[in-house]
Short mmCIF file of C-alpha atoms (C1' of nucleotides) in Angstrom, two decimals:
data_model
loop_
_atom_site.label_atom_id
_atom_site.label_comp_id
_atom_site.label_asym_id
_atom_site.label_seq_id
_atom_site.Cartn_x
_atom_site.Cartn_y
_atom_site.Cartn_z
CA MET A 969 31.16 -23.51 2.41
CA ALA A 970 27.47 -22.90 2.39
CA PRO A 971 26.13 -20.89 5.32
CA GLU A 972 24.47 -22.73 8.14
CA ALA A 973 20.90 -23.80 7.75
CA ASN A 974 18.33 -21.10 8.36
CA VAL A 975 16.51 -20.79 11.56
CA LYS A 976 13.12 -22.37 11.08
CA LEU A 977 10.99 -20.23 8.89
CA MET A 978 7.84 -19.19 10.63
CA PRO A 979 5.23 -17.14 8.89
CA ARG A 980 4.48 -14.20 11.12
CA GLY A 981 0.97 -13.44 12.24
CA GLY A 982 -1.55 -12.39 9.68
CA GLU A 983 -1.47 -13.43 6.08
CA GLU A 984 2.21 -14.06 5.55
CA SER A 985 2.99 -17.15 3.56
CA ILE A 986 6.09 -19.31 3.85
CA ALA A 987 7.27 -17.74 0.61
CA ASP A 988 6.93 -14.24 2.08
CA ALA A 989 8.75 -15.42 5.17
CA LEU A 990 11.60 -16.78 3.07
CA GLU A 991 11.94 -13.51 1.17
CA ARG A 992 11.85 -11.48 4.37
CA THR A 993 14.36 -13.77 6.07
CA LEU A 994 16.82 -13.68 3.18
CA LYS A 995 16.57 -9.91 2.93
CA SER A 996 17.12 -9.40 6.62
CA GLU A 997 20.01 -11.85 6.71
CA ILE A 998 21.61 -9.96 3.83
CA SER A 999 21.08 -6.52 5.28
CA SER A 1000 22.19 -7.60 8.75
CA GLY A 1001 25.46 -8.89 7.35
CA LYS A 1002 24.74 -12.48 8.35
CA ARG A 1003 25.06 -13.14 4.63
CA PRO A 1004 27.88 -10.78 3.69
CA VAL A 1005 28.42 -9.34 0.24
CA GLY A 1006 30.33 -11.84 -1.85
CA SER A 1007 29.00 -14.89 -0.06
CA LEU A 1008 26.84 -17.50 -1.73
CA LEU A 1009 23.22 -18.09 -0.92
CA PRO A 1010 22.15 -21.67 -0.30
CA THR A 1011 21.47 -23.40 -3.58
CA GLU A 1012 17.97 -23.39 -4.91
CA THR A 1013 17.62 -27.06 -4.11
CA GLU A 1014 18.68 -26.44 -0.52
CA LEU A 1015 16.21 -23.59 -0.15
CA CYS A 1016 13.50 -25.91 -1.44
CA GLN A 1017 14.39 -28.52 1.15
CA GLN A 1018 14.66 -25.99 3.97
CA THR A 1019 11.32 -24.39 3.22
CA GLY A 1020 9.30 -27.13 1.61
CA LEU A 1021 8.59 -24.78 -1.29
CA SER A 1022 8.86 -25.83 -4.90
CA ARG A 1023 11.78 -24.73 -6.97
CA TYR A 1024 9.46 -22.53 -9.04
CA THR A 1025 8.56 -20.49 -5.99
CA VAL A 1026 12.09 -20.35 -4.67
CA ARG A 1027 13.32 -19.16 -8.04
CA LYS A 1028 10.68 -16.46 -8.14
CA ILE A 1029 11.79 -15.17 -4.76
CA VAL A 1030 15.47 -15.22 -5.70
CA GLY A 1031 14.45 -13.50 -8.94
CA ARG A 1032 12.93 -10.67 -6.93
CA LEU A 1033 16.12 -10.28 -4.92
CA THR A 1034 17.97 -10.16 -8.23
CA GLU A 1035 15.75 -7.40 -9.55
CA GLN A 1036 16.52 -5.41 -6.45
CA GLY A 1037 20.22 -5.85 -7.04
CA LEU A 1038 20.73 -7.73 -3.79
CA VAL A 1039 22.02 -10.92 -5.40
CA SER A 1040 23.28 -12.11 -8.74
CA ARG A 1041 22.85 -15.56 -10.24
CA GLN A 1042 25.46 -17.43 -12.24
CA GLN A 1043 24.86 -20.68 -13.94
CA GLY A 1044 27.17 -23.36 -12.66
CA ILE A 1045 28.30 -21.23 -9.74
CA GLY A 1046 25.45 -20.21 -7.52
CA THR A 1047 23.77 -17.10 -6.22
CA THR A 1048 26.06 -14.41 -4.87
CA VAL A 1049 25.15 -11.61 -2.48
CA MET A 1050 25.89 -8.36 -4.30
CA ALA A 1051 24.69 -5.62 -1.97
CA ALA A 1052 23.60 -5.41 1.62
CA GLN A 1053 21.01 -2.75 1.09
CA ALA A 1054 18.14 -2.73 -1.38
CA GLN A 1055 18.41 0.60 -3.06
CA SER A 1056 15.28 2.48 -3.70
CA ARG A 1057 15.47 3.13 -7.36
CA TYR A 1058 13.76 6.01 -9.00
CA VAL A 1059 13.18 5.55 -12.66
CA GLN A 1060 12.35 7.89 -15.44
CA THR A 1061 10.94 6.09 -18.41
CA MET A 1062 10.24 7.46 -21.81
CA GLY A 1063 8.24 5.95 -24.62
CA SER A 1064 10.82 7.01 -27.15
CA ILE A 1065 13.62 9.47 -27.61
CA GLU A 1066 10.96 11.91 -28.76
CA ASP A 1067 9.99 12.43 -25.16
CA LEU A 1068 13.36 14.06 -24.71
CA PHE A 1069 12.10 16.70 -27.06
CA GLN A 1070 9.21 17.62 -24.89
CA TYR A 1071 7.70 19.78 -27.59
CA ALA A 1072 7.65 16.76 -29.88
CA SER A 1073 4.59 17.52 -31.95
CA GLY A 1074 2.99 20.83 -32.74
CA THR A 1075 6.27 22.41 -33.66
CA GLU A 1076 8.08 22.97 -36.89
CA PHE A 1077 11.76 22.92 -37.69
CA LYS A 1078 13.15 25.14 -40.42
CA VAL A 1079 16.60 24.47 -41.78
CA GLU A 1080 18.69 27.55 -42.47
CA LYS A 1081 22.10 26.22 -43.36
CA ARG A 1082 23.40 22.81 -44.15
CA GLY A 1083 26.78 21.52 -45.19
CA ILE A 1084 29.80 19.38 -44.47
CA VAL A 1085 32.25 20.98 -42.06
CA ARG A 1086 35.49 20.02 -40.44
CA ALA A 1087 35.51 20.34 -36.68
CA ALA A 1088 36.99 23.67 -35.70
CA ASP A 1089 38.75 24.31 -32.47
CA ALA A 1090 35.65 25.33 -30.57
CA GLU A 1091 33.71 22.31 -31.80
CA CYS A 1092 36.15 19.58 -30.84
CA ASP A 1093 35.05 19.78 -27.26
CA LEU A 1094 31.37 19.63 -28.12
CA LEU A 1095 31.83 16.83 -30.63
CA GLN A 1096 34.45 14.96 -28.66
CA CYS A 1097 36.59 14.47 -31.75
CA PRO A 1098 39.99 15.48 -33.14
CA LEU A 1099 40.43 18.75 -34.97
CA GLY A 1100 39.38 18.48 -38.60
CA THR A 1101 36.98 15.54 -38.28
CA LYS A 1102 34.20 15.74 -40.86
CA TRP A 1103 30.60 16.29 -39.81
CA LEU A 1104 27.34 17.19 -41.47
CA ARG A 1105 26.19 20.42 -39.85
CA VAL A 1106 22.61 21.61 -40.01
CA SER A 1107 21.43 24.78 -38.35
CA GLY A 1108 17.93 26.11 -38.06
CA VAL A 1109 15.13 27.32 -35.85
CA ARG A 1110 12.26 25.43 -34.28
CA TYR A 1111 8.93 27.22 -34.13
CA GLY A 1112 5.89 26.55 -32.03
CA LYS A 1113 2.59 26.42 -33.82
CA SER A 1114 0.46 28.95 -32.04
CA GLN A 1115 -3.18 29.59 -32.90
CA ASP A 1116 -2.49 32.98 -34.36
CA SER A 1117 -0.28 33.08 -37.39
CA ALA A 1118 2.59 34.62 -35.45
CA GLN A 1119 4.79 31.62 -34.78
CA LYS A 1120 7.27 32.09 -32.00
CA PRO A 1121 10.70 30.52 -32.11
CA ILE A 1122 11.20 27.90 -29.41
CA ALA A 1123 14.80 27.13 -30.08
CA GLN A 1124 17.84 27.95 -32.11
CA VAL A 1125 19.17 24.57 -33.14
CA MET A 1126 22.47 23.19 -34.36
CA ILE A 1127 22.77 19.58 -35.42
CA TYR A 1128 25.97 17.66 -36.12
CA VAL A 1129 25.95 14.22 -37.73
CA ALA A 1130 29.07 12.08 -38.07
CA ALA A 1131 30.22 11.94 -41.69
CA ARG A 1132 29.50 8.24 -42.19
CA TYR A 1133 25.86 8.87 -41.35
CA GLY A 1134 25.83 12.18 -43.18
CA GLU A 1135 23.38 11.39 -45.95
CA PRO A 1136 20.09 10.53 -44.32
CA HIS A 1137 17.06 10.44 -46.61
CA GLY A 1138 14.31 12.98 -46.10
CA LEU A 1139 16.34 15.85 -44.68
CA GLY A 1140 14.76 18.74 -46.57
CA LYS A 1141 14.18 22.39 -45.82
CA SER A 1142 11.51 21.69 -43.23
CA PRO A 1143 11.85 18.09 -42.08
CA LYS A 1144 8.88 16.71 -40.18
CA THR A 1145 10.87 13.88 -38.69
CA PRO A 1146 13.67 14.39 -36.18
CA VAL A 1147 17.13 13.85 -37.58
CA TYR A 1148 17.95 10.97 -35.24
CA SER A 1149 14.90 9.21 -36.60
CA LEU A 1150 15.97 9.81 -40.19
CA ILE A 1151 19.33 8.32 -39.38
CA GLU A 1152 17.76 5.26 -37.79
CA ALA A 1153 15.53 4.75 -40.81
CA SER A 1154 18.13 5.49 -43.50
CA TYR A 1155 20.90 3.36 -42.08
CA GLY A 1156 18.88 0.71 -40.26
CA VAL A 1157 20.52 1.43 -36.93
CA ARG A 1158 19.30 2.10 -33.42
CA PHE A 1159 20.66 4.58 -30.95
CA THR A 1160 21.57 2.84 -27.75
CA ARG A 1161 22.33 5.79 -25.53
CA VAL A 1162 21.53 9.46 -25.33
CA GLU A 1163 23.32 11.88 -23.06
CA GLN A 1164 21.89 15.24 -22.27
CA GLU A 1165 23.27 18.33 -20.62
CA ILE A 1166 21.29 21.35 -19.57
CA HIS A 1167 23.12 24.63 -19.18
CA GLY A 1168 21.93 28.04 -18.12
CA ARG A 1169 22.69 30.60 -20.77
CA VAL A 1170 22.01 34.27 -21.29
CA ILE A 1171 20.57 34.97 -24.71
CA ALA A 1172 22.28 37.92 -26.33
CA GLY A 1173 23.19 39.38 -29.70
CA ASP A 1174 22.10 37.54 -32.83
CA ALA A 1175 20.53 34.74 -30.85
CA ALA A 1176 18.26 37.22 -29.09
CA VAL A 1177 17.14 38.59 -32.44
CA THR A 1178 16.55 35.12 -33.87
CA LEU A 1179 14.58 34.01 -30.84
CA ALA A 1180 12.72 37.31 -30.56
CA VAL A 1181 13.56 37.98 -26.94
CA PRO A 1182 15.17 40.98 -25.27
CA ASP A 1183 18.94 41.03 -25.20
CA GLY A 1184 20.13 39.50 -21.94
CA SER A 1185 17.15 37.21 -21.41
CA ALA A 1186 17.45 33.89 -19.61
CA GLY A 1187 17.66 30.71 -21.63
CA LEU A 1188 18.45 27.02 -21.52
CA LEU A 1189 21.14 25.46 -23.65
CA ILE A 1190 20.44 21.77 -24.14
CA VAL A 1191 23.15 19.56 -25.59
CA ARG A 1192 22.33 16.01 -26.60
CA ARG A 1193 24.76 13.36 -27.71
CA TYR A 1194 23.45 10.27 -29.49
CA TYR A 1195 25.48 7.10 -29.38
CA ILE A 1196 25.34 3.80 -31.20
CA GLY A 1197 27.38 1.61 -28.95
CA GLU A 1198 30.48 3.63 -28.19
CA GLU A 1199 30.29 5.66 -31.39
CA LEU A 1200 29.15 9.26 -31.15
CA VAL A 1201 26.88 9.70 -34.16
CA GLU A 1202 24.87 12.84 -33.60
CA VAL A 1203 25.15 15.92 -31.43
CA THR A 1204 22.46 18.55 -31.16
CA THR A 1205 22.39 21.83 -29.34
CA GLY A 1206 19.26 23.85 -28.71
CA LEU A 1207 19.09 27.31 -27.19
CA HIS A 1208 15.67 27.87 -25.65
CA PRO A 1209 14.22 31.09 -24.28
CA ALA A 1210 13.34 30.48 -20.61
CA GLU A 1211 10.00 32.18 -20.98
CA ARG A 1212 8.84 29.66 -23.56
CA PHE A 1213 10.57 26.54 -22.40
CA ILE A 1214 10.75 24.66 -19.10
CA TYR A 1215 12.37 21.28 -18.85
CA SER A 1216 10.34 19.05 -16.59
CA MET A 1217 10.56 15.42 -15.62
CA ALA A 1218 9.22 12.97 -13.09
CA PHE A 1219 10.77 10.10 -11.22
CA GLN A 1220 8.84 7.23 -9.79
CA LEU A 1221 9.85 5.04 -6.89
CA ALA A 1222 10.45 1.69 -8.54
CA ASN A 1223 11.00 -0.34 -5.41
CA ARG A 1224 9.03 -3.38 -4.62
CA MET B 1308 -15.10 -13.80 -30.27
CA ALA B 1309 -11.60 -15.15 -30.15
CA PRO B 1310 -9.55 -14.48 -33.25
CA GLU B 1311 -9.18 -17.27 -35.77
CA ALA B 1312 -6.62 -19.93 -35.15
CA ASN B 1313 -3.09 -18.97 -36.06
CA VAL B 1314 -1.48 -20.11 -39.23
CA LYS B 1315 0.65 -23.07 -38.36
CA LEU B 1316 3.65 -22.00 -36.44
CA MET B 1317 6.79 -22.99 -38.18
CA PRO B 1318 10.16 -22.30 -36.66
CA ARG B 1319 12.21 -20.54 -39.28
CA GLY B 1320 15.55 -21.80 -40.34
CA GLY B 1321 18.39 -21.80 -37.90
CA GLU B 1322 17.93 -22.04 -34.17
CA GLU B 1323 14.45 -20.64 -33.72
CA SER B 1324 12.30 -22.60 -31.31
CA ILE B 1325 8.54 -22.93 -31.38
CA ALA B 1326 8.46 -20.48 -28.49
CA ASP B 1327 10.44 -17.90 -30.45
CA ALA B 1328 8.14 -18.46 -33.41
CA LEU B 1329 5.09 -17.82 -31.22
CA GLU B 1330 6.55 -14.61 -29.88
CA ARG B 1331 7.51 -13.43 -33.34
CA THR B 1332 4.10 -14.34 -34.76
CA LEU B 1333 2.17 -12.56 -32.03
CA LYS B 1334 4.32 -9.46 -32.38
CA SER B 1335 3.94 -9.32 -36.12
CA GLU B 1336 0.19 -9.91 -35.92
CA ILE B 1337 -0.08 -7.07 -33.45
CA SER B 1338 2.07 -4.65 -35.39
CA SER B 1339 0.40 -5.50 -38.69
CA GLY B 1340 -3.01 -4.72 -37.25
CA LYS B 1341 -4.26 -8.27 -37.64
CA ARG B 1342 -4.71 -8.12 -33.86
CA PRO B 1343 -5.89 -4.54 -33.44
CA VAL B 1344 -5.44 -2.51 -30.27
CA GLY B 1345 -8.27 -3.33 -27.91
CA SER B 1346 -8.76 -6.87 -29.14
CA LEU B 1347 -8.15 -9.92 -27.00
CA LEU B 1348 -5.36 -12.39 -27.56
CA PRO B 1349 -6.28 -16.08 -27.59
CA THR B 1350 -6.46 -17.38 -24.04
CA GLU B 1351 -3.38 -18.96 -22.57
CA THR B 1352 -5.00 -22.36 -22.81
CA GLU B 1353 -5.74 -21.85 -26.48
CA LEU B 1354 -2.19 -20.77 -27.19
CA CYS B 1355 -0.99 -23.91 -25.44
CA GLN B 1356 -3.19 -26.05 -27.65
CA GLN B 1357 -2.25 -24.22 -30.83
CA THR B 1358 1.46 -24.46 -30.18
CA GLY B 1359 1.87 -27.55 -28.10
CA LEU B 1360 3.81 -25.48 -25.57
CA SER B 1361 3.21 -25.67 -21.85
CA ARG B 1362 1.35 -22.92 -20.10
CA TYR B 1363 4.56 -21.93 -18.30
CA THR B 1364 6.23 -21.13 -21.60
CA VAL B 1365 3.20 -19.41 -23.07
CA ARG B 1366 2.92 -17.26 -19.96
CA LYS B 1367 6.55 -16.32 -20.20
CA ILE B 1368 6.09 -15.17 -23.78
CA VAL B 1369 2.96 -13.19 -22.98
CA GLY B 1370 4.87 -11.76 -20.04
CA ARG B 1371 7.51 -10.46 -22.38
CA LEU B 1372 4.89 -8.80 -24.56
CA THR B 1373 3.51 -7.24 -21.37
CA GLU B 1374 6.91 -5.83 -20.43
CA GLN B 1375 7.11 -4.22 -23.83
CA GLY B 1376 3.74 -2.62 -23.33
CA LEU B 1377 2.18 -4.44 -26.25
CA VAL B 1378 -0.48 -6.24 -24.22
CA SER B 1379 -2.02 -6.10 -20.77
CA ARG B 1380 -3.34 -9.01 -18.74
CA GLN B 1381 -6.45 -8.95 -16.56
CA GLN B 1382 -7.51 -11.78 -14.35
CA GLY B 1383 -10.92 -13.04 -15.33
CA ILE B 1384 -10.92 -11.08 -18.59
CA GLY B 1385 -8.06 -12.01 -20.81
CA THR B 1386 -5.07 -10.45 -22.50
CA THR B 1387 -5.75 -7.21 -24.36
CA VAL B 1388 -3.66 -5.67 -27.10
CA MET B 1389 -2.56 -2.26 -25.84
CA ALA B 1390 -0.25 -0.90 -28.53
CA ALA B 1391 0.63 -1.85 -32.07
CA GLN B 1392 4.23 -0.86 -31.83
CA ALA B 1393 6.80 -1.98 -29.33
CA GLN B 1394 8.24 1.29 -28.17
CA SER B 1395 11.90 1.52 -27.67
CA ARG B 1396 12.12 2.61 -24.12
CA TYR B 1397 14.90 4.73 -22.85
CA VAL B 1398 15.37 4.56 -19.15
CA GLN B 1399 17.19 6.71 -16.69
CA THR B 1400 17.81 4.95 -13.45
CA MET B 1401 19.06 6.41 -10.24
CA GLY B 1402 20.34 4.63 -7.21
CA SER B 1403 18.49 7.01 -4.95
CA ILE B 1404 16.96 10.42 -4.94
CA GLU B 1405 20.38 11.73 -4.09
CA ASP B 1406 21.37 11.29 -7.70
CA LEU B 1407 18.91 14.06 -8.47
CA PHE B 1408 21.22 16.29 -6.52
CA GLN B 1409 24.16 15.66 -8.69
CA TYR B 1410 26.48 17.38 -6.29
CA ALA B 1411 25.36 14.96 -3.59
CA SER B 1412 28.51 14.69 -1.55
CA GLY B 1413 31.33 17.11 -1.19
CA THR B 1414 29.02 20.03 -0.61
CA GLU B 1415 27.69 21.73 2.45
CA PHE B 1416 24.33 23.30 3.11
CA LYS B 1417 24.06 26.26 5.47
CA VAL B 1418 20.66 27.24 6.82
CA GLU B 1419 20.03 30.97 6.97
CA LYS B 1420 16.40 31.28 7.93
CA ARG B 1421 13.85 28.84 9.19
CA GLY B 1422 10.24 29.19 10.27
CA ILE B 1423 6.61 28.37 9.79
CA VAL B 1424 4.94 30.46 7.11
CA ARG B 1425 1.53 30.66 5.53
CA ALA B 1426 1.56 30.43 1.76
CA ALA B 1427 1.51 33.91 0.27
CA ASP B 1428 0.08 34.73 -3.09
CA ALA B 1429 3.28 34.12 -4.99
CA GLU B 1430 3.86 30.78 -3.27
CA CYS B 1431 0.49 29.16 -3.92
CA ASP B 1432 1.48 28.37 -7.46
CA LEU B 1433 4.80 26.88 -6.48
CA LEU B 1434 3.33 24.88 -3.60
CA GLN B 1435 0.12 23.97 -5.38
CA CYS B 1436 -1.94 24.83 -2.33
CA PRO B 1437 -4.61 27.32 -1.21
CA LEU B 1438 -3.64 30.74 0.14
CA GLY B 1439 -2.66 30.57 3.80
CA THR B 1440 -1.68 26.90 3.97
CA LYS B 1441 1.02 26.33 6.59
CA TRP B 1442 4.50 25.23 5.58
CA LEU B 1443 7.89 24.97 7.21
CA ARG B 1444 10.19 27.18 5.17
CA VAL B 1445 13.96 26.84 5.28
CA SER B 1446 16.27 28.99 3.22
CA GLY B 1447 20.01 28.75 2.83
CA VAL B 1448 22.98 28.37 0.57
CA ARG B 1449 24.80 25.27 -0.63
CA TYR B 1450 28.56 25.53 -0.92
CA GLY B 1451 31.00 23.40 -2.81
CA LYS B 1452 34.03 22.18 -0.94
CA SER B 1453 36.93 23.37 -2.99
CA GLN B 1454 40.53 22.56 -2.17
CA ASP B 1455 41.35 26.10 -1.18
CA SER B 1456 39.44 27.46 1.73
CA ALA B 1457 37.40 29.80 -0.45
CA GLN B 1458 34.14 27.91 -0.77
CA LYS B 1459 32.01 28.96 -3.67
CA PRO B 1460 28.23 28.95 -3.44
CA ILE B 1461 26.64 26.40 -5.76
CA ALA B 1462 23.04 27.24 -5.09
CA GLN B 1463 20.66 29.50 -3.30
CA VAL B 1464 18.12 27.13 -1.85
CA MET B 1465 14.56 27.38 -0.54
CA ILE B 1466 12.85 24.40 1.02
CA TYR B 1467 9.18 24.06 1.90
CA VAL B 1468 7.86 21.18 3.99
CA ALA B 1469 4.15 20.55 4.52
CA ALA B 1470 3.14 21.41 8.09
CA ARG B 1471 2.32 17.83 9.14
CA TYR B 1472 5.89 16.81 8.34
CA GLY B 1473 7.28 20.06 9.66
CA GLU B 1474 9.29 18.77 12.62
CA PRO B 1475 11.92 16.44 11.23
CA HIS B 1476 14.73 15.51 13.60
CA GLY B 1477 18.22 16.60 12.81
CA LEU B 1478 17.50 19.79 10.92
CA GLY B 1479 20.14 22.02 12.41
CA LYS B 1480 22.15 24.96 11.16
CA SER B 1481 24.22 22.89 8.81
CA PRO B 1482 22.44 19.60 8.18
CA LYS B 1483 24.55 16.89 6.61
CA THR B 1484 21.56 14.90 5.45
CA PRO B 1485 19.14 16.14 2.81
CA VAL B 1486 15.79 17.25 4.16
CA TYR B 1487 13.83 14.63 2.23
CA SER B 1488 15.92 12.02 3.94
CA LEU B 1489 15.30 13.52 7.38
CA ILE B 1490 11.59 13.39 6.67
CA GLU B 1491 11.74 9.77 5.59
CA ALA B 1492 13.65 8.86 8.71
CA SER B 1493 11.68 10.96 11.19
CA TYR B 1494 8.23 9.95 10.01
CA GLY B 1495 8.95 6.48 8.64
CA VAL B 1496 7.63 7.31 5.21
CA ARG B 1497 8.93 6.90 1.69
CA PHE B 1498 8.64 9.35 -1.16
CA THR B 1499 7.01 7.69 -4.12
CA ARG B 1500 7.45 10.33 -6.75
CA VAL B 1501 9.65 13.30 -7.47
CA GLU B 1502 8.92 15.89 -10.11
CA GLN B 1503 11.56 18.25 -11.32
CA GLU B 1504 11.47 21.35 -13.45
CA ILE B 1505 14.46 23.14 -14.85
CA HIS B 1506 14.10 26.80 -15.77
CA GLY B 1507 16.52 29.22 -17.27
CA ARG B 1508 16.94 32.26 -15.05
CA VAL B 1509 19.05 35.35 -15.03
CA ILE B 1510 20.75 35.90 -11.69
CA ALA B 1511 20.42 39.48 -10.58
CA GLY B 1512 20.25 41.64 -7.48
CA ASP B 1513 20.60 40.01 -4.08
CA ALA B 1514 20.88 36.56 -5.59
CA ALA B 1515 23.90 37.63 -7.62
CA VAL B 1516 25.56 38.90 -4.45
CA THR B 1517 24.75 35.73 -2.54
CA LEU B 1518 26.02 33.50 -5.32
CA ALA B 1519 29.05 35.70 -5.99
CA VAL B 1520 28.44 36.10 -9.70
CA PRO B 1521 28.12 39.25 -11.83
CA ASP B 1522 24.69 40.77 -12.01
CA GLY B 1523 22.88 39.43 -15.07
CA SER B 1524 24.68 36.07 -15.17
CA ALA B 1525 23.03 32.95 -16.49
CA GLY B 1526 21.62 30.43 -14.04
CA LEU B 1527 19.41 27.40 -13.67
CA LEU B 1528 16.38 27.37 -11.40
CA ILE B 1529 15.55 23.83 -10.38
CA VAL B 1530 12.23 23.13 -8.71
CA ARG B 1531 11.58 19.73 -7.18
CA ARG B 1532 8.30 18.47 -5.78
CA TYR B 1533 8.33 15.40 -3.53
CA TYR B 1534 5.20 13.33 -3.25
CA ILE B 1535 4.04 10.56 -0.96
CA GLY B 1536 1.21 9.09 -2.95
CA GLU B 1537 -0.83 12.05 -4.09
CA GLU B 1538 0.26 14.26 -1.22
CA LEU B 1539 2.75 17.03 -1.93
CA VAL B 1540 5.08 16.94 1.06
CA GLU B 1541 8.17 18.88 0.12
CA VAL B 1542 9.10 21.49 -2.46
CA THR B 1543 12.61 22.74 -3.03
CA THR B 1544 13.95 25.43 -5.29
CA GLY B 1545 17.59 25.90 -6.11
CA LEU B 1546 19.12 28.73 -8.10
CA HIS B 1547 22.42 27.66 -9.60
CA PRO B 1548 25.03 29.77 -11.38
CA ALA B 1549 25.47 28.37 -14.90
CA GLU B 1550 29.20 28.62 -14.66
CA ARG B 1551 29.32 26.24 -11.71
CA PHE B 1552 26.45 23.93 -12.46
CA ILE B 1553 25.43 21.85 -15.48
CA TYR B 1554 22.58 19.42 -15.27
CA SER B 1555 23.47 16.25 -17.14
CA MET B 1556 21.80 12.90 -17.58
CA ALA B 1557 21.97 9.78 -19.70
CA PHE B 1558 19.37 7.53 -21.18
CA GLN B 1559 19.91 3.96 -22.15
CA LEU B 1560 18.00 1.98 -24.72
CA ALA B 1561 16.13 -0.57 -22.64
CA ASN B 1562 14.61 -2.55 -25.44
CA ARG B 1563 14.79 -6.28 -25.63
"C1'" DG C 1440 -21.32 -21.57 -13.13
"C1'" DA C 1441 -17.91 -21.09 -16.60
"C1'" DG C 1442 -13.85 -19.21 -18.07
"C1'" DT C 1443 -9.98 -16.07 -17.37
"C1'" DG C 1444 -5.28 -15.08 -15.70
"C1'" DG C 1445 -2.27 -15.81 -11.08
"C1'" DT C 1446 0.08 -19.01 -8.40
"C1'" DC C 1447 2.14 -23.20 -7.14
"C1'" DT C 1448 3.92 -28.20 -7.02
"C1'" DA C 1449 6.63 -32.02 -8.92
"C1'" DG C 1450 9.63 -33.62 -11.92
"C1'" DA C 1451 12.63 -33.46 -15.97
"C1'" DC C 1452 16.44 -32.13 -19.09
"C1'" DC C 1453 19.96 -28.75 -20.50
"C1'" DA C 1454 24.14 -25.49 -20.47
"C1'" DC C 1455 27.67 -24.17 -17.81
"C1'" DA C 1456 31.57 -24.01 -14.18
"C1'" DC C 1457 34.75 -26.35 -11.56
"C1'" DA C 1458 37.47 -29.96 -9.86
"C1'" DG D 1011 31.79 -36.20 -13.23
"C1'" DT D 1012 29.18 -33.41 -10.07
"C1'" DG D 1013 26.54 -29.67 -8.95
"C1'" DT D 1014 24.87 -25.13 -10.26
"C1'" DG D 1015 21.31 -22.15 -12.26
"C1'" DG D 1016 18.16 -21.93 -16.80
"C1'" DT D 1017 14.38 -23.86 -19.07
"C1'" DC D 1018 10.42 -26.53 -19.76
"C1'" DT D 1019 6.32 -29.88 -19.19
"C1'" DA D 1020 2.12 -31.47 -16.83
"C1'" DG D 1021 -1.14 -30.79 -13.75
"C1'" DA D 1022 -3.50 -28.50 -9.90
"C1'" DC D 1023 -5.94 -24.95 -7.20
"C1'" DC D 1024 -7.18 -20.10 -6.52
"C1'" DA D 1025 -9.10 -15.24 -7.27
"C1'" DC D 1026 -11.41 -12.76 -10.27
"C1'" DT D 1027 -14.98 -11.28 -13.97
"C1'" DC D 1028 -18.87 -11.90 -16.53
"C1'" DT D 1029 -23.33 -14.05 -17.51
#
DNA sequence: GAGTGGTCTAGACCACACA
DNA sequence: GTGTGGTCTAGACCACTCT
């Protein structure tokens, strides 16, 4: 059943404590395959006896292994080895969805058209819905606020909102609050997931005129899909001139 | 000094424990401004006395507030209110840096040129270094492995490695391992941060020929900067045809 | 020195899974 | 029932900051 007792834990030279030695030993036994994936770790009580540590400390160590995805704990069952290798995890964190819109403040959105539509052929793919599904569609342009009065368009925007969320309060001609935020406030819901795609796109024709760039300029098309649970509630597309918009992000090593 | 004693904590109807009531009270006092940003929370000992909870439980609650970014703890000082509003945090997690390269496997990188260069004028900006700094520069093309033998280029790639990491093992004509990984292995280091920028770019001239797309096609230029601590160690640029490459990502609500 | 948060021990009870 | 992890209490010592 349970694996054999550990070799005696011996803090290595320097400052290493018994607790550190236990963590190191468990990790190395897991990565070496001595404790294969799927096997159970000794129980917390056993680890306490083997090491002389208190259960508090043992639990903290096992908790760290859990955070690293090496093991998983189940009440009534035990602690199972889940992965042999601690992944280095890089994490991008955002304070709010607004950080997705990197131009969050200092810009202005002007609504041009607004109305209920039924998904046409070309939109079914974008909206992941059957032909004819009803959506609120809002189109407009987002402008940057430059010092001089000549505001430059940052993006040509199209927003789709699922019909059952199609009457958010506060959606006027020049809304100051993002639509997703209006939805959250009006319906008392919270988006649980946002997917984003970034496409390269050449800006031509009407779009070039709207965005005030030469025909054939480079641009980014950003598509975002907002979910509440499994339900797709909002889809936005933004076409950004490359010369005025770079999408940047940072990832931090989140290992410990 | 310390804020006035709390109103008596009273678990609300239902299943709420004293601990839940403490957490709820602290949160509401912080968000209402009764405990303004910058002020100190009562000490852990005081909270124990006020609530009758053990320090373990109080610490766990304060720990949760810390995770949410509401407060920050400093040994010897106390617990400071950091933000009035618990931000909903959306998190993107990756198993490894490889997930940045979304085409991770099933592609092949072919080196075309390789050599030590000194940063020219145009490169100083990209490499964030003074004119004349030495870098290993590797250029090549990444191909997708399609079923038929006709491999299509996915990206025209340029890689810069800081001179002191400029001799990684295993960098041949057609390396199977990403360069960042070779560096980590050869020098026993670990990248701590990766920054990424995505630009829209029109593919023209030689690049269009290399990537086998019509002149003037849309593309994405992706610039990545790899850091070890504050030191910029590797910079890569990849020019991707829009028709064969979409950058997509997902963000999950990580609130609790 | 006095007071803070950080860590740890020792012991208890509970909710849950399995036989 | 028995044993697991989950939670909690009570008390101790330490490292750190400020006076």
